[in-house]
Amino acid sequence: MTDLRTKRPRTLWLGRDSSTRAEESRSSTEPNTEETPKPIPATNNRDGITHFSCYEENPWSVYEPRAKICRKQPITLAQHRKHRQNIVNIRCLPIDRPQVQSLLETIRRLSHPTFPRLLESYYHTGELHLIWEPVEITVNYILTARWPVNETELAYILRSTLDGIRFLRDQGRALANLEAETILLDRRGHVRLAGVEQSYQISASDMNAETLKLTTLATITGSLVATGAAQGIWSSKVQAFLENLTTKSLDELMQDTFLEAATDERDLKLCVHVVNKKARNDLVLL
C-alpha cells in the first residue's frame, strides 16, 4: 500500500517544510523538565512563510489519544505513536475544507509568545485537528484548588494576558472569548491564551473594555484576589489595578507599576505543580 505521507503536498511546519519535519522536529513536541520550546516569534521571519498547509490524513494514525479534558471546548491529550515522549494537545474544529487555509494563515500571522504554539494540523472527515504544544493547567484550576495566589503570580498572569490582548488589538482583532478556562499555564509557569484561532476583526471605534475583554478579565482577577483575601496579602496597588481594569485604557494598564511585580514566570511554577495535582477533576482517561 502506498504510504499516505509520500503523496501529501509539502507542508510548512514551524518555518520548516515537510522534508525536514520527520528528521528534525519529532522530538520537539514535548518540552523537557527544564526547557520549554520557544513559540514562533511575533514578528521575525514570518514574511518568508507564504503557505501553511495541513496533512490530509487521519491524525489518530499518527497520535494515540490518551485522555480527554472535558471543557466547553474539549481537548484531547495525545501521544505520538512512534515518538512516545511527544505529548500534545489536540483540538478538533468542524470546518469546510476551503476555509482551512485561511484559518491556518490567520494562526500563523498571529503567532505570539502569549498564544500556544501550533505544531501541525490535519484535516479528516470534515474536521480540522489542530495539534498544539502541551499545557498543564488553566486559571480555573487555580480557582478550584483555591491556591492562594500572591501578588507576583497575579501580576504575571495579568501582564501576560494583557500583552496578548494588546497584540491582537494592534492587529485590529479581539478575542471572541476570555474566561478562567481559556487562560492556560504550561509546566514552567508560562501563561498562554487559548482561542487565537477564533479571534475576530474589530474596528478601532468598537474597541472598549467590553469588546477587548477587560471587563471579563476584571471578573477573573476578582476571583483570584478572593483566594488570597483571607490572608490580607493584597496591597493598595492590587485594589487600584482591579478598579482600573474597566476604566483605564489598555496602554495605561500596561504601564501600571503593579505589573512591575511580574519579574519571572518561574514564580508560577510551584503553583502549576501543586494545582495540577489537586484539580484534575475534568480529566477522563481514554
Short mmCIF file of C-alpha atoms in Angstrom, two decimals:
data_model
loop_
_atom_site.label_atom_id
_atom_site.label_comp_id
_atom_site.label_asym_id
_atom_site.label_seq_id
_atom_site.Cartn_x
_atom_site.Cartn_y
_atom_site.Cartn_z
CA MET A 1 0.00 0.00 0.00
CA THR A 2 1.31 3.44 -0.85
CA ASP A 3 2.28 5.48 2.18
CA LEU A 4 -0.02 8.48 2.54
CA ARG A 5 2.91 10.62 3.59
CA THR A 6 4.59 10.26 0.21
CA LYS A 7 1.58 11.74 -1.58
CA ARG A 8 0.70 14.75 0.52
CA PRO A 9 2.00 18.20 -0.50
CA ARG A 10 5.00 19.81 1.06
CA THR A 11 3.82 21.28 4.33
CA LEU A 12 5.36 24.11 6.27
CA TRP A 13 5.65 23.38 9.98
CA LEU A 14 7.19 25.91 12.33
CA GLY A 15 9.03 27.52 9.44
CA ARG A 16 10.32 24.20 8.02
CA ASP A 17 8.94 22.13 5.16
CA SER A 18 7.77 18.55 5.47
CA SER A 19 11.02 17.15 4.09
CA THR A 20 12.84 18.28 7.21
CA ARG A 21 9.95 17.68 9.60
CA ALA A 22 10.44 13.97 10.08
CA GLU A 23 14.13 14.23 10.87
CA GLU A 24 14.27 17.46 12.85
CA SER A 25 11.03 18.03 14.67
CA ARG A 26 9.68 14.77 16.05
CA SER A 27 11.38 15.25 19.40
CA SER A 28 10.41 18.90 19.81
CA THR A 29 6.71 18.47 20.55
CA GLU A 30 7.06 17.82 24.27
CA PRO A 31 9.22 20.14 26.38
CA ASN A 32 11.60 18.55 28.83
CA THR A 33 11.63 19.38 32.50
CA GLU A 34 13.85 22.42 32.19
CA GLU A 35 13.27 23.70 28.67
CA THR A 36 10.01 24.74 27.02
CA PRO A 37 10.01 25.17 23.23
CA LYS A 38 10.01 28.83 22.37
CA PRO A 39 6.90 30.00 20.49
CA ILE A 40 7.22 31.33 16.96
CA PRO A 41 8.49 34.93 17.14
CA ALA A 42 5.76 37.52 16.82
CA THR A 43 7.46 39.50 14.07
CA ASN A 44 10.66 37.89 12.78
CA ASN A 45 10.86 35.86 9.56
CA ARG A 46 7.13 35.49 9.07
CA ASP A 47 7.14 37.27 5.71
CA GLY A 48 9.18 34.39 4.35
CA ILE A 49 6.41 31.90 5.13
CA THR A 50 3.86 32.05 2.33
CA HIS A 51 1.99 28.80 2.80
CA PHE A 52 0.89 26.80 5.82
CA SER A 53 -0.91 23.60 4.86
CA CYS A 54 -2.15 20.64 6.81
CA TYR A 55 -1.96 16.89 6.33
CA GLU A 56 -4.85 15.18 4.53
CA GLU A 57 -4.97 12.10 6.72
CA ASN A 58 -6.37 10.71 9.95
CA PRO A 59 -4.47 12.32 12.86
CA TRP A 60 -5.17 9.28 15.04
CA SER A 61 -2.93 7.24 12.77
CA VAL A 62 -0.09 9.46 13.99
CA TYR A 63 -1.21 10.28 17.54
CA GLU A 64 -2.77 7.99 20.11
CA PRO A 65 -5.49 9.65 22.23
CA ARG A 66 -4.79 9.00 25.91
CA ALA A 67 -7.11 11.32 27.84
CA LYS A 68 -9.71 14.00 27.28
CA ILE A 69 -10.11 17.25 29.20
CA CYS A 70 -13.84 17.88 29.38
CA ARG A 71 -14.26 21.61 28.91
CA LYS A 72 -16.67 23.67 26.83
CA GLN A 73 -14.20 23.04 24.02
CA PRO A 74 -12.78 19.57 24.77
CA ILE A 75 -9.06 18.95 24.40
CA THR A 76 -7.57 15.53 23.73
CA LEU A 77 -4.22 14.71 25.30
CA ALA A 78 -2.39 12.51 22.83
CA GLN A 79 0.90 10.71 22.47
CA HIS A 80 2.85 10.30 19.26
CA ARG A 81 2.61 6.65 18.22
CA LYS A 82 6.26 6.40 17.18
CA HIS A 83 7.96 9.02 19.34
CA ARG A 84 6.30 8.21 22.66
CA GLN A 85 7.87 11.12 24.53
CA ASN A 86 5.95 13.60 22.38
CA ILE A 87 2.77 14.70 24.17
CA VAL A 88 0.40 17.18 22.54
CA ASN A 89 -2.99 18.83 22.97
CA ILE A 90 -5.38 18.25 20.08
CA ARG A 91 -8.47 20.31 19.40
CA CYS A 92 -10.98 19.46 16.66
CA LEU A 93 -12.89 22.11 14.72
CA PRO A 94 -15.74 21.29 12.32
CA ILE A 95 -14.85 23.34 9.24
CA ASP A 96 -15.28 23.18 5.47
CA ARG A 97 -12.09 22.35 3.58
CA PRO A 98 -11.96 25.66 1.61
CA GLN A 99 -11.78 27.58 4.91
CA VAL A 100 -8.83 25.66 6.34
CA GLN A 101 -6.02 27.53 4.60
CA SER A 102 -7.38 30.92 5.63
CA LEU A 103 -7.69 29.85 9.26
CA LEU A 104 -4.18 28.38 9.37
CA GLU A 105 -2.78 31.53 7.79
CA THR A 106 -4.52 33.60 10.46
CA ILE A 107 -2.99 31.48 13.21
CA ARG A 108 0.44 31.81 11.60
CA ARG A 109 0.11 35.56 11.21
CA LEU A 110 -0.97 35.94 14.83
CA SER A 111 1.88 33.87 16.29
CA HIS A 112 2.97 35.46 19.57
CA PRO A 113 4.56 34.22 22.81
CA THR A 114 1.27 34.64 24.66
CA PHE A 115 -0.57 32.15 22.47
CA PRO A 116 0.03 28.39 22.34
CA ARG A 117 2.30 27.20 19.56
CA LEU A 118 0.60 25.33 16.74
CA LEU A 119 2.80 22.34 15.92
CA GLU A 120 0.92 20.89 12.95
CA SER A 121 -2.58 20.22 11.68
CA TYR A 122 -4.65 17.52 9.99
CA TYR A 123 -7.90 17.65 8.04
CA HIS A 124 -10.00 14.50 8.22
CA THR A 125 -13.72 13.71 7.78
CA GLY A 126 -14.82 17.34 7.84
CA GLU A 127 -12.78 18.36 10.89
CA LEU A 128 -9.58 20.32 11.30
CA HIS A 129 -7.40 18.82 14.01
CA LEU A 130 -5.08 21.43 15.50
CA ILE A 131 -2.01 19.98 17.22
CA TRP A 132 -0.91 22.39 19.96
CA GLU A 133 2.02 22.41 22.34
CA PRO A 134 1.01 20.92 25.72
CA VAL A 135 -0.13 22.99 28.68
CA GLU A 136 -0.68 21.89 32.26
CA ILE A 137 -3.49 23.85 33.90
CA THR A 138 -5.94 26.71 33.46
CA VAL A 139 -6.66 29.62 35.77
CA ASN A 140 -9.93 27.85 36.52
CA TYR A 141 -7.89 25.05 38.10
CA ILE A 142 -6.20 27.63 40.31
CA LEU A 143 -9.61 28.85 41.46
CA THR A 144 -10.93 25.32 42.00
CA ALA A 145 -7.87 24.34 44.04
CA ARG A 146 -8.11 27.63 45.97
CA TRP A 147 -4.40 28.19 45.53
CA PRO A 148 -3.55 31.40 47.49
CA VAL A 149 -2.21 33.45 44.59
CA ASN A 150 0.32 36.09 45.67
CA GLU A 151 0.96 39.49 44.09
CA THR A 152 3.85 38.33 41.93
CA GLU A 153 1.82 35.44 40.50
CA LEU A 154 -1.21 37.65 39.94
CA ALA A 155 0.88 40.32 38.23
CA TYR A 156 2.43 37.79 35.87
CA ILE A 157 -0.93 36.30 34.88
CA LEU A 158 -2.37 39.76 34.26
CA ARG A 159 0.62 41.15 32.38
CA SER A 160 0.78 38.15 30.06
CA THR A 161 -2.97 38.22 29.42
CA LEU A 162 -2.97 41.95 28.72
CA ASP A 163 0.04 41.55 26.46
CA GLY A 164 -1.86 39.04 24.33
CA ILE A 165 -4.95 41.26 24.23
CA ARG A 166 -2.82 44.24 23.20
CA PHE A 167 -1.08 42.27 20.46
CA LEU A 168 -4.44 41.31 18.96
CA ARG A 169 -5.70 44.87 19.29
CA ASP A 170 -2.68 46.13 17.34
CA GLN A 171 -3.66 43.68 14.59
CA GLY A 172 -7.22 45.02 14.61
CA ARG A 173 -8.56 41.91 16.32
CA ALA A 174 -10.04 40.80 19.63
CA LEU A 175 -10.57 37.52 21.44
CA ALA A 176 -14.01 36.05 20.89
CA ASN A 177 -13.96 34.64 24.40
CA LEU A 178 -11.94 35.07 27.58
CA GLU A 179 -12.59 33.17 30.77
CA ALA A 180 -10.66 31.43 33.52
CA GLU A 181 -10.80 28.26 31.41
CA THR A 182 -9.02 29.87 28.45
CA ILE A 183 -6.07 31.33 30.37
CA LEU A 184 -3.55 28.48 30.33
CA LEU A 185 -0.25 27.77 32.07
CA ASP A 186 2.46 25.37 30.99
CA ARG A 187 4.68 23.39 33.35
CA ARG A 188 7.19 26.21 33.68
CA GLY A 189 4.56 28.78 34.57
CA HIS A 190 4.32 30.49 31.18
CA VAL A 191 0.87 31.95 30.57
CA ARG A 192 -0.85 31.19 27.26
CA LEU A 193 -4.21 32.43 25.96
CA ALA A 194 -6.39 29.94 24.12
CA GLY A 195 -8.63 30.97 21.26
CA VAL A 196 -6.40 32.95 18.91
CA GLU A 197 -7.86 30.88 16.05
CA GLN A 198 -11.31 32.25 16.93
CA SER A 199 -10.31 35.89 17.32
CA TYR A 200 -12.20 38.30 15.10
CA GLN A 201 -11.59 41.58 13.31
CA ILE A 202 -12.80 44.70 15.05
CA SER A 203 -12.62 48.39 14.19
CA ALA A 204 -10.84 50.84 16.48
CA SER A 205 -14.11 52.66 17.14
CA ASP A 206 -15.62 49.47 18.56
CA MET A 207 -12.74 48.71 20.91
CA ASN A 208 -13.59 49.21 24.57
CA ALA A 209 -13.30 47.42 27.91
CA GLU A 210 -16.15 45.11 26.97
CA THR A 211 -15.05 44.10 23.47
CA LEU A 212 -11.37 43.78 24.44
CA LYS A 213 -12.45 41.51 27.31
CA LEU A 214 -11.04 43.78 30.01
CA THR A 215 -14.35 43.65 31.88
CA THR A 216 -14.18 39.86 31.84
CA LEU A 217 -10.55 39.96 32.96
CA ALA A 218 -11.58 42.16 35.89
CA THR A 219 -14.08 39.49 36.96
CA ILE A 220 -11.44 36.75 36.72
CA THR A 221 -8.99 38.92 38.66
CA GLY A 222 -11.57 39.50 41.38
CA SER A 223 -11.95 35.74 41.75
CA LEU A 224 -8.18 35.27 42.01
CA VAL A 225 -7.95 38.06 44.57
CA ALA A 226 -10.64 36.34 46.63
CA THR A 227 -8.48 33.22 47.01
CA GLY A 228 -5.95 35.23 49.00
CA ALA A 229 -8.19 37.82 50.61
CA ALA A 230 -8.48 35.95 53.90
CA GLN A 231 -4.74 36.24 54.36
CA GLY A 232 -4.82 40.01 53.97
CA ILE A 233 -1.98 39.97 51.45
CA TRP A 234 -3.27 42.46 48.90
CA SER A 235 -1.69 45.88 48.65
CA SER A 236 -3.41 49.08 47.60
CA LYS A 237 -1.76 48.65 44.17
CA VAL A 238 -3.71 45.45 43.58
CA GLN A 239 -7.01 47.01 44.60
CA ALA A 240 -6.37 50.05 42.42
CA PHE A 241 -5.42 47.91 39.43
CA LEU A 242 -8.58 45.85 39.78
CA GLU A 243 -10.65 49.03 39.67
CA ASN A 244 -8.67 50.42 36.74
CA LEU A 245 -9.20 47.33 34.58
CA THR A 246 -12.61 48.56 33.45
CA THR A 247 -11.90 52.30 33.41
CA LYS A 248 -8.40 52.87 32.01
CA SER A 249 -7.13 52.25 28.52
CA LEU A 250 -5.18 49.12 27.66
CA ASP A 251 -1.97 51.08 27.15
CA GLU A 252 -2.38 52.79 30.53
CA LEU A 253 -2.93 49.43 32.22
CA MET A 254 0.23 48.00 30.68
CA GLN A 255 2.23 50.86 32.21
CA ASP A 256 0.80 50.40 35.71
CA THR A 257 3.53 49.97 38.33
CA PHE A 258 1.72 46.95 39.80
CA LEU A 259 2.70 44.88 36.76
CA GLU A 260 6.36 45.51 37.56
CA ALA A 261 5.99 42.78 40.18
CA ALA A 262 5.88 40.26 37.31
CA THR A 263 9.61 39.66 37.15
CA ASP A 264 9.93 35.92 36.48
CA GLU A 265 7.48 33.37 35.08
CA ARG A 266 9.10 30.74 37.30
CA ASP A 267 7.23 32.30 40.22
CA LEU A 268 4.19 30.36 38.94
CA LYS A 269 6.00 27.04 38.63
CA LEU A 270 5.10 25.85 42.14
CA CYS A 271 1.50 26.97 41.61
CA VAL A 272 1.28 24.83 38.46
CA HIS A 273 2.85 21.84 40.20
CA VAL A 274 0.51 21.89 43.21
CA VAL A 275 -2.67 22.84 41.38
CA ASN A 276 -2.09 20.16 38.75
CA LYS A 277 -2.19 17.53 41.49
CA LYS A 278 -5.39 18.86 43.04
CA ALA A 279 -7.65 19.99 40.23
CA ARG A 280 -7.74 17.29 37.55
CA ASN A 281 -11.43 16.59 38.08
CA ASP A 282 -12.25 17.12 34.41
CA LEU A 283 -9.78 14.54 33.10
CA VAL A 284 -11.22 11.40 31.52
CA LEU A 285 -8.84 8.58 30.60
CA LEU A 286 -9.35 7.04 27.17
#
